[in-house]
Amino acid sequence: KWFADFSHDRASQVVDGLEFLSAVIMVSWQVPLFRKICLLFALFDLDKTGCIRKDEFTIMLKAATTGLHRILSGLPPPATVLELGSLSVEFFSTLQSQVLSQREMLMWMTEAHFSLHYLSVLSRLGLALFAWGTNARYQLGLNLEPRVQRVPAPSLPLEGVRIAKVATHESHTMFLTEDGAVWSCGMGFCGILGHGSVEDVHEPRVIEALAHTKIVDVAVGVRHSVAISEKGQVFTWGAADMGQLGHGGTEDKEIHTWASDPTCGGTYAYVSRPTVVMDLAGRHVRATAAASCSFTTAVLSDEDGGSLYTWGNNTDGQGGHG
């Protein structure tokens, strides 16, 4: 009945359908934002060529804005087809070709401020996390894996997730949420992402091994990661070749896994899941914060007004042990 009322007394049922479908896609709370963009792209790729032409883009603008105006109260009336056509000409003049790819549509909808005004209202973005820079190792965690992101873009995989802290290095990134969960993305070599494997992860994924532990701080080095729990436990994972994990000798195969290094040859030891540093736990050290540089780890504890523990590479005295 809703669709029948929506289409009442309209001349073109096709136009009605496009307006209706585009509006429903945009206002649905069951569909993640990136999926909405993909559905809109598929809907207005009218000739199914895998791209959107200029006239199809104009139709999309008209249908989406008209449909939203008819469904939602408070939105301004849509512009005329002539005005939207001029906008399409202007936009397509910035493209290298005269067709719009899915990636270019994603960029247009997330990088342009006027598009973000709609997206922020019609999504669960809330306090969005933005990322930019090189993404050659997937460390930005953006959809469709752009090699370089030149302007800040919202992380759509984290839609609805409230981030409290970000820790990042050249190959991976960790995202600490306000409720103490940890997500990660990037290159998976040495197990630095904490997902129990060495596979790359292109978009942020929650670290399941920490799902039942509330984390209060995170830090990353070049090839390792650190997390501090609410109870003061220290978790580390990643490469162990320079002692940066703090799990003792790498000959302990109950903790460490060995693999061949395809870059420089030889073998190396690593830990692919968050593992408690037992030396600190055995001494009842209650950690509150962590920091890492390339191959060194530092942890601040709450005893005696604050004690600092360091381990890992000390070739330049960065461990502070003289």
PDB file of C-alpha atoms in Angstrom, residues 37-275:
ATOM      1  CA  ILE A  37      26.543   3.099  -1.750  1.00  0.00           C
ATOM      2  CA  CYS A  38      27.081  -0.198  -3.590  1.00  0.00           C
ATOM      3  CA  LEU A  39      23.319  -0.732  -3.936  1.00  0.00           C
ATOM      4  CA  LEU A  40      22.816   2.782  -5.290  1.00  0.00           C
ATOM      5  CA  PHE A  41      25.604   2.225  -7.793  1.00  0.00           C
ATOM      6  CA  ALA A  42      24.042  -1.041  -8.974  1.00  0.00           C
ATOM      7  CA  LEU A  43      20.576   0.537  -9.169  1.00  0.00           C
ATOM      8  CA  PHE A  44      21.650   3.447 -11.392  1.00  0.00           C
ATOM      9  CA  ASP A  45      24.057   1.473 -13.558  1.00  0.00           C
ATOM     10  CA  LEU A  46      21.029   1.207 -15.804  1.00  0.00           C
ATOM     11  CA  ASP A  47      22.725  -0.495 -18.742  1.00  0.00           C
ATOM     12  CA  LYS A  48      24.797  -2.799 -16.468  1.00  0.00           C
ATOM     13  CA  THR A  49      28.191  -1.779 -17.843  1.00  0.00           C
ATOM     14  CA  GLY A  50      29.890  -1.649 -14.438  1.00  0.00           C
ATOM     15  CA  CYS A  51      29.993   2.157 -14.490  1.00  0.00           C
ATOM     16  CA  ILE A  52      27.615   5.121 -14.380  1.00  0.00           C
ATOM     17  CA  ARG A  53      27.325   7.532 -17.294  1.00  0.00           C
ATOM     18  CA  LYS A  54      26.664  11.244 -16.950  1.00  0.00           C
ATOM     19  CA  ASP A  55      22.942  10.946 -17.747  1.00  0.00           C
ATOM     20  CA  GLU A  56      22.586   8.044 -15.309  1.00  0.00           C
ATOM     21  CA  PHE A  57      24.297  10.141 -12.638  1.00  0.00           C
ATOM     22  CA  THR A  58      21.797  12.953 -13.211  1.00  0.00           C
ATOM     23  CA  ILE A  59      18.929  10.474 -12.910  1.00  0.00           C
ATOM     24  CA  MET A  60      20.430   9.187  -9.651  1.00  0.00           C
ATOM     25  CA  LEU A  61      20.665  12.682  -8.181  1.00  0.00           C
ATOM     26  CA  LYS A  62      17.099  13.496  -9.161  1.00  0.00           C
ATOM     27  CA  ALA A  63      15.631  10.193  -7.996  1.00  0.00           C
ATOM     28  CA  ALA A  64      17.488  10.093  -4.679  1.00  0.00           C
ATOM     29  CA  THR A  65      16.779  13.694  -3.674  1.00  0.00           C
ATOM     30  CA  THR A  66      13.140  13.507  -4.783  1.00  0.00           C
ATOM     31  CA  GLY A  67      12.555  10.199  -3.041  1.00  0.00           C
ATOM     32  CA  LEU A  68      14.095  11.433   0.213  1.00  0.00           C
ATOM     33  CA  HIS A  69      12.082  14.649   0.014  1.00  0.00           C
ATOM     34  CA  ARG A  70       8.865  12.671  -0.358  1.00  0.00           C
ATOM     35  CA  ILE A  71       9.637  10.206   2.449  1.00  0.00           C
ATOM     36  CA  LEU A  72      11.266  12.487   5.028  1.00  0.00           C
ATOM     37  CA  SER A  73      10.043  15.755   6.417  1.00  0.00           C
ATOM     38  CA  GLY A  74      12.311  18.766   6.703  1.00  0.00           C
ATOM     39  CA  LEU A  75      14.454  18.109   3.636  1.00  0.00           C
ATOM     40  CA  PRO A  76      14.651  20.848   1.002  1.00  0.00           C
ATOM     41  CA  PRO A  77      12.845  20.273  -2.313  1.00  0.00           C
ATOM     42  CA  PRO A  78      15.009  18.665  -5.004  1.00  0.00           C
ATOM     43  CA  ALA A  79      16.707  20.764  -7.638  1.00  0.00           C
ATOM     44  CA  THR A  80      15.480  20.746 -11.206  1.00  0.00           C
ATOM     45  CA  VAL A  81      16.803  18.283 -13.759  1.00  0.00           C
ATOM     46  CA  LEU A  82      18.515  21.186 -15.557  1.00  0.00           C
ATOM     47  CA  GLU A  83      20.337  22.235 -12.394  1.00  0.00           C
ATOM     48  CA  LEU A  84      21.336  18.662 -11.581  1.00  0.00           C
ATOM     49  CA  GLY A  85      22.483  18.138 -15.170  1.00  0.00           C
ATOM     50  CA  SER A  86      24.809  21.134 -14.847  1.00  0.00           C
ATOM     51  CA  LEU A  87      26.172  19.654 -11.603  1.00  0.00           C
ATOM     52  CA  SER A  88      26.779  16.347 -13.394  1.00  0.00           C
ATOM     53  CA  VAL A  89      28.656  18.079 -16.239  1.00  0.00           C
ATOM     54  CA  GLU A  90      30.822  19.921 -13.726  1.00  0.00           C
ATOM     55  CA  PHE A  91      31.554  16.766 -11.730  1.00  0.00           C
ATOM     56  CA  PHE A  92      32.289  14.544 -14.735  1.00  0.00           C
ATOM     57  CA  SER A  93      34.745  17.142 -16.054  1.00  0.00           C
ATOM     58  CA  THR A  94      36.954  16.259 -13.056  1.00  0.00           C
ATOM     59  CA  LEU A  95      37.061  12.554 -13.971  1.00  0.00           C
ATOM     60  CA  GLN A  96      39.727  10.989 -16.141  1.00  0.00           C
ATOM     61  CA  SER A  97      37.053   9.245 -18.211  1.00  0.00           C
ATOM     62  CA  GLN A  98      33.456  10.117 -18.970  1.00  0.00           C
ATOM     63  CA  VAL A  99      32.091   7.327 -16.793  1.00  0.00           C
ATOM     64  CA  LEU A 100      31.926   6.932 -13.019  1.00  0.00           C
ATOM     65  CA  SER A 101      33.433   3.829 -11.416  1.00  0.00           C
ATOM     66  CA  GLN A 102      32.267   2.391  -8.118  1.00  0.00           C
ATOM     67  CA  ARG A 103      35.431   3.630  -6.392  1.00  0.00           C
ATOM     68  CA  GLU A 104      34.945   7.133  -7.792  1.00  0.00           C
ATOM     69  CA  MET A 105      31.362   7.138  -6.579  1.00  0.00           C
ATOM     70  CA  LEU A 106      32.534   6.072  -3.112  1.00  0.00           C
ATOM     71  CA  MET A 107      35.067   8.912  -3.134  1.00  0.00           C
ATOM     72  CA  TRP A 108      32.432  11.421  -4.231  1.00  0.00           C
ATOM     73  CA  MET A 109      30.010  10.354  -1.519  1.00  0.00           C
ATOM     74  CA  THR A 110      32.563  10.358   1.313  1.00  0.00           C
ATOM     75  CA  GLU A 111      34.967  13.176   0.414  1.00  0.00           C
ATOM     76  CA  ALA A 112      32.508  15.903  -0.625  1.00  0.00           C
ATOM     77  CA  HIS A 113      31.083  17.809   2.329  1.00  0.00           C
ATOM     78  CA  PHE A 114      27.584  18.079   0.856  1.00  0.00           C
ATOM     79  CA  SER A 115      27.413  14.303   0.438  1.00  0.00           C
ATOM     80  CA  LEU A 116      28.610  13.777   4.007  1.00  0.00           C
ATOM     81  CA  HIS A 117      25.740  15.940   5.246  1.00  0.00           C
ATOM     82  CA  TYR A 118      23.320  13.366   3.869  1.00  0.00           C
ATOM     83  CA  LEU A 119      25.421  10.371   4.919  1.00  0.00           C
ATOM     84  CA  SER A 120      25.790  11.510   8.514  1.00  0.00           C
ATOM     85  CA  VAL A 121      22.006  11.792   8.852  1.00  0.00           C
ATOM     86  CA  LEU A 122      21.168   8.584   6.979  1.00  0.00           C
ATOM     87  CA  SER A 123      23.673   6.317   8.716  1.00  0.00           C
ATOM     88  CA  ARG A 124      25.120   5.294  12.078  1.00  0.00           C
ATOM     89  CA  LEU A 125      28.390   7.123  11.482  1.00  0.00           C
ATOM     90  CA  GLY A 126      27.991   9.352  14.544  1.00  0.00           C
ATOM     91  CA  LEU A 127      31.480  10.419  15.573  1.00  0.00           C
ATOM     92  CA  ALA A 128      33.243   9.177  12.444  1.00  0.00           C
ATOM     93  CA  LEU A 129      36.888   8.187  12.243  1.00  0.00           C
ATOM     94  CA  PHE A 130      38.727   9.661   9.225  1.00  0.00           C
ATOM     95  CA  ALA A 131      41.874   8.290   7.583  1.00  0.00           C
ATOM     96  CA  TRP A 132      44.212   9.478   4.836  1.00  0.00           C
ATOM     97  CA  GLY A 133      47.698   8.906   3.423  1.00  0.00           C
ATOM     98  CA  THR A 134      49.324   5.855   1.901  1.00  0.00           C
ATOM     99  CA  ASN A 135      47.328   2.642   2.024  1.00  0.00           C
ATOM    100  CA  ALA A 136      49.713   0.309   0.217  1.00  0.00           C
ATOM    101  CA  ARG A 137      49.638  -2.065   3.197  1.00  0.00           C
ATOM    102  CA  TYR A 138      45.915  -1.596   3.945  1.00  0.00           C
ATOM    103  CA  GLN A 139      46.735   0.301   7.134  1.00  0.00           C
ATOM    104  CA  LEU A 140      43.962   2.865   6.550  1.00  0.00           C
ATOM    105  CA  GLY A 141      41.245   0.225   6.490  1.00  0.00           C
ATOM    106  CA  LEU A 142      39.147   1.980   3.824  1.00  0.00           C
ATOM    107  CA  ASN A 143      36.675   0.257   1.523  1.00  0.00           C
ATOM    108  CA  LEU A 144      37.873  -0.734  -1.975  1.00  0.00           C
ATOM    109  CA  GLU A 145      41.517  -0.394  -0.811  1.00  0.00           C
ATOM    110  CA  PRO A 146      42.692   2.869  -2.407  1.00  0.00           C
ATOM    111  CA  ARG A 147      46.497   2.857  -2.748  1.00  0.00           C
ATOM    112  CA  VAL A 148      46.650   6.490  -1.628  1.00  0.00           C
ATOM    113  CA  GLN A 149      43.915   8.499   0.106  1.00  0.00           C
ATOM    114  CA  ARG A 150      44.761  12.169  -0.468  1.00  0.00           C
ATOM    115  CA  VAL A 151      41.991  13.769   1.597  1.00  0.00           C
ATOM    116  CA  PRO A 152      40.408  12.569   4.865  1.00  0.00           C
ATOM    117  CA  ALA A 153      37.691   9.956   4.305  1.00  0.00           C
ATOM    118  CA  PRO A 154      35.438   8.308   6.909  1.00  0.00           C
ATOM    119  CA  SER A 155      36.122   4.697   7.810  1.00  0.00           C
ATOM    120  CA  LEU A 156      32.819   3.115   6.782  1.00  0.00           C
ATOM    121  CA  PRO A 157      33.709  -0.366   8.142  1.00  0.00           C
ATOM    122  CA  LEU A 158      33.678   1.272  11.607  1.00  0.00           C
ATOM    123  CA  GLU A 159      30.221   2.786  11.145  1.00  0.00           C
ATOM    124  CA  GLY A 160      28.495   2.886  14.530  1.00  0.00           C
ATOM    125  CA  VAL A 161      31.711   2.034  16.409  1.00  0.00           C
ATOM    126  CA  ARG A 162      32.955   4.730  18.800  1.00  0.00           C
ATOM    127  CA  ILE A 163      36.757   4.874  18.717  1.00  0.00           C
ATOM    128  CA  ALA A 164      38.707   6.091  21.758  1.00  0.00           C
ATOM    129  CA  LYS A 165      42.291   5.675  20.465  1.00  0.00           C
ATOM    130  CA  VAL A 166      44.185   4.819  17.286  1.00  0.00           C
ATOM    131  CA  ALA A 167      47.690   3.331  17.192  1.00  0.00           C
ATOM    132  CA  THR A 168      49.384   2.969  13.819  1.00  0.00           C
ATOM    133  CA  HIS A 169      52.730   2.261  12.159  1.00  0.00           C
ATOM    134  CA  GLU A 170      53.907   1.665   8.608  1.00  0.00           C
ATOM    135  CA  SER A 171      52.163  -1.701   8.138  1.00  0.00           C
ATOM    136  CA  HIS A 172      49.142  -1.884  10.437  1.00  0.00           C
ATOM    137  CA  THR A 173      46.681   0.019  12.590  1.00  0.00           C
ATOM    138  CA  MET A 174      44.804  -0.785  15.796  1.00  0.00           C
ATOM    139  CA  PHE A 175      41.560   0.874  16.833  1.00  0.00           C
ATOM    140  CA  LEU A 176      40.551   0.876  20.518  1.00  0.00           C
ATOM    141  CA  THR A 177      36.830   1.391  21.079  1.00  0.00           C
ATOM    142  CA  GLU A 178      35.201   3.218  23.981  1.00  0.00           C
ATOM    143  CA  ASP A 179      33.890  -0.066  25.366  1.00  0.00           C
ATOM    144  CA  GLY A 180      37.339  -1.705  25.350  1.00  0.00           C
ATOM    145  CA  ALA A 181      37.308  -3.769  22.148  1.00  0.00           C
ATOM    146  CA  VAL A 182      40.245  -3.747  19.707  1.00  0.00           C
ATOM    147  CA  TRP A 183      40.015  -3.788  15.909  1.00  0.00           C
ATOM    148  CA  SER A 184      42.965  -4.067  13.519  1.00  0.00           C
ATOM    149  CA  CYS A 185      43.800  -3.971   9.813  1.00  0.00           C
ATOM    150  CA  GLY A 186      46.856  -3.956   7.574  1.00  0.00           C
ATOM    151  CA  MET A 187      49.481  -6.471   6.536  1.00  0.00           C
ATOM    152  CA  GLY A 188      49.328  -9.663   8.550  1.00  0.00           C
ATOM    153  CA  PHE A 189      52.963 -10.765   8.352  1.00  0.00           C
ATOM    154  CA  CYS A 190      54.448 -11.847  11.716  1.00  0.00           C
ATOM    155  CA  GLY A 191      50.899 -12.111  13.065  1.00  0.00           C
ATOM    156  CA  ILE A 192      50.895  -8.406  13.979  1.00  0.00           C
ATOM    157  CA  LEU A 193      47.121  -8.068  13.523  1.00  0.00           C
ATOM    158  CA  GLY A 194      46.318 -10.523  16.313  1.00  0.00           C
ATOM    159  CA  HIS A 195      43.837 -12.647  14.349  1.00  0.00           C
ATOM    160  CA  GLY A 196      45.757 -15.914  14.676  1.00  0.00           C
ATOM    161  CA  SER A 197      47.200 -15.881  11.157  1.00  0.00           C
ATOM    162  CA  VAL A 198      49.589 -13.972   8.895  1.00  0.00           C
ATOM    163  CA  GLU A 199      46.887 -13.010   6.391  1.00  0.00           C
ATOM    164  CA  ASP A 200      46.376  -9.381   5.386  1.00  0.00           C
ATOM    165  CA  VAL A 201      43.159  -7.699   6.567  1.00  0.00           C
ATOM    166  CA  HIS A 202      41.982  -4.899   4.271  1.00  0.00           C
ATOM    167  CA  GLU A 203      39.304  -3.454   6.574  1.00  0.00           C
ATOM    168  CA  PRO A 204      39.165  -3.163  10.377  1.00  0.00           C
ATOM    169  CA  ARG A 205      38.269  -6.445  12.057  1.00  0.00           C
ATOM    170  CA  VAL A 206      37.697  -7.030  15.760  1.00  0.00           C
ATOM    171  CA  ILE A 207      40.396  -9.089  17.513  1.00  0.00           C
ATOM    172  CA  GLU A 208      38.385 -12.038  18.806  1.00  0.00           C
ATOM    173  CA  ALA A 209      41.119 -13.194  21.222  1.00  0.00           C
ATOM    174  CA  LEU A 210      40.496 -10.016  23.248  1.00  0.00           C
ATOM    175  CA  ALA A 211      36.698 -10.126  22.997  1.00  0.00           C
ATOM    176  CA  HIS A 212      36.221 -11.085  26.664  1.00  0.00           C
ATOM    177  CA  THR A 213      38.806  -8.642  28.012  1.00  0.00           C
ATOM    178  CA  LYS A 214      38.272  -4.897  28.355  1.00  0.00           C
ATOM    179  CA  ILE A 215      41.305  -3.119  26.888  1.00  0.00           C
ATOM    180  CA  VAL A 216      42.268   0.377  28.052  1.00  0.00           C
ATOM    181  CA  ASP A 217      45.361   1.123  25.950  1.00  0.00           C
ATOM    182  CA  VAL A 218      47.103  -0.056  22.775  1.00  0.00           C
ATOM    183  CA  ALA A 219      50.458   0.576  21.104  1.00  0.00           C
ATOM    184  CA  VAL A 220      52.204  -0.676  17.960  1.00  0.00           C
ATOM    185  CA  GLY A 221      55.757  -1.061  16.725  1.00  0.00           C
ATOM    186  CA  VAL A 222      57.017  -1.896  13.255  1.00  0.00           C
ATOM    187  CA  ARG A 223      56.284  -5.604  13.638  1.00  0.00           C
ATOM    188  CA  HIS A 224      54.496  -6.023  16.960  1.00  0.00           C
ATOM    189  CA  SER A 225      51.463  -4.877  18.934  1.00  0.00           C
ATOM    190  CA  VAL A 226      50.653  -4.280  22.601  1.00  0.00           C
ATOM    191  CA  ALA A 227      47.395  -4.054  24.565  1.00  0.00           C
ATOM    192  CA  ILE A 228      46.745  -3.265  28.238  1.00  0.00           C
ATOM    193  CA  SER A 229      43.664  -4.686  29.945  1.00  0.00           C
ATOM    194  CA  GLU A 230      41.484  -3.037  32.559  1.00  0.00           C
ATOM    195  CA  LYS A 231      42.958  -5.471  35.107  1.00  0.00           C
ATOM    196  CA  GLY A 232      46.503  -4.398  34.234  1.00  0.00           C
ATOM    197  CA  GLN A 233      47.480  -7.394  32.110  1.00  0.00           C
ATOM    198  CA  VAL A 234      49.939  -6.801  29.254  1.00  0.00           C
ATOM    199  CA  PHE A 235      49.209  -8.596  25.971  1.00  0.00           C
ATOM    200  CA  THR A 236      51.745  -8.644  23.123  1.00  0.00           C
ATOM    201  CA  TRP A 237      51.889 -10.309  19.719  1.00  0.00           C
ATOM    202  CA  GLY A 238      53.756 -10.086  16.417  1.00  0.00           C
ATOM    203  CA  ALA A 239      57.457 -10.570  15.668  1.00  0.00           C
ATOM    204  CA  ALA A 240      59.649 -11.739  18.538  1.00  0.00           C
ATOM    205  CA  ASP A 241      63.070 -11.502  16.879  1.00  0.00           C
ATOM    206  CA  MET A 242      64.352  -8.646  19.064  1.00  0.00           C
ATOM    207  CA  GLY A 243      62.642  -9.498  22.331  1.00  0.00           C
ATOM    208  CA  GLN A 244      59.952  -6.858  21.804  1.00  0.00           C
ATOM    209  CA  LEU A 245      57.154  -9.157  22.952  1.00  0.00           C
ATOM    210  CA  GLY A 246      58.632  -9.988  26.359  1.00  0.00           C
ATOM    211  CA  HIS A 247      57.789 -13.709  26.228  1.00  0.00           C
ATOM    212  CA  GLY A 248      61.312 -14.930  26.875  1.00  0.00           C
ATOM    213  CA  GLY A 249      63.431 -16.995  24.520  1.00  0.00           C
ATOM    214  CA  THR A 250      61.976 -17.736  21.123  1.00  0.00           C
ATOM    215  CA  GLU A 251      62.877 -21.406  21.464  1.00  0.00           C
ATOM    216  CA  ASP A 252      59.667 -21.838  23.470  1.00  0.00           C
ATOM    217  CA  LYS A 253      57.454 -23.270  20.739  1.00  0.00           C
ATOM    218  CA  GLU A 254      54.382 -23.410  22.950  1.00  0.00           C
ATOM    219  CA  ILE A 255      54.229 -19.622  22.554  1.00  0.00           C
ATOM    220  CA  HIS A 256      56.191 -18.899  19.386  1.00  0.00           C
ATOM    221  CA  THR A 257      55.683 -20.027  15.798  1.00  0.00           C
ATOM    222  CA  TRP A 258      58.574 -20.148  13.347  1.00  0.00           C
ATOM    223  CA  ALA A 259      58.385 -19.188   9.680  1.00  0.00           C
ATOM    224  CA  SER A 260      60.668 -18.443   6.739  1.00  0.00           C
ATOM    225  CA  ASP A 261      61.351 -14.814   5.860  1.00  0.00           C
ATOM    226  CA  PRO A 262      60.811 -14.408   2.072  1.00  0.00           C
ATOM    227  CA  THR A 263      62.382 -10.933   2.070  1.00  0.00           C
ATOM    228  CA  CYS A 264      65.798 -11.489   3.609  1.00  0.00           C
ATOM    229  CA  GLY A 265      65.904 -15.248   3.985  1.00  0.00           C
ATOM    230  CA  GLY A 266      66.325 -17.207   7.182  1.00  0.00           C
ATOM    231  CA  THR A 267      63.618 -17.826   9.749  1.00  0.00           C
ATOM    232  CA  TYR A 268      61.913 -15.745  12.408  1.00  0.00           C
ATOM    233  CA  ALA A 269      59.695 -16.317  15.437  1.00  0.00           C
ATOM    234  CA  TYR A 270      56.322 -14.692  15.958  1.00  0.00           C
ATOM    235  CA  VAL A 271      53.135 -14.850  18.028  1.00  0.00           C
ATOM    236  CA  SER A 272      49.883 -14.438  16.100  1.00  0.00           C
ATOM    237  CA  ARG A 273      47.428 -14.013  18.984  1.00  0.00           C
ATOM    238  CA  PRO A 274      47.441 -11.635  21.969  1.00  0.00           C
ATOM    239  CA  THR A 275      49.398 -13.365  24.724  1.00  0.00           C
TER     240      THR A 275
END
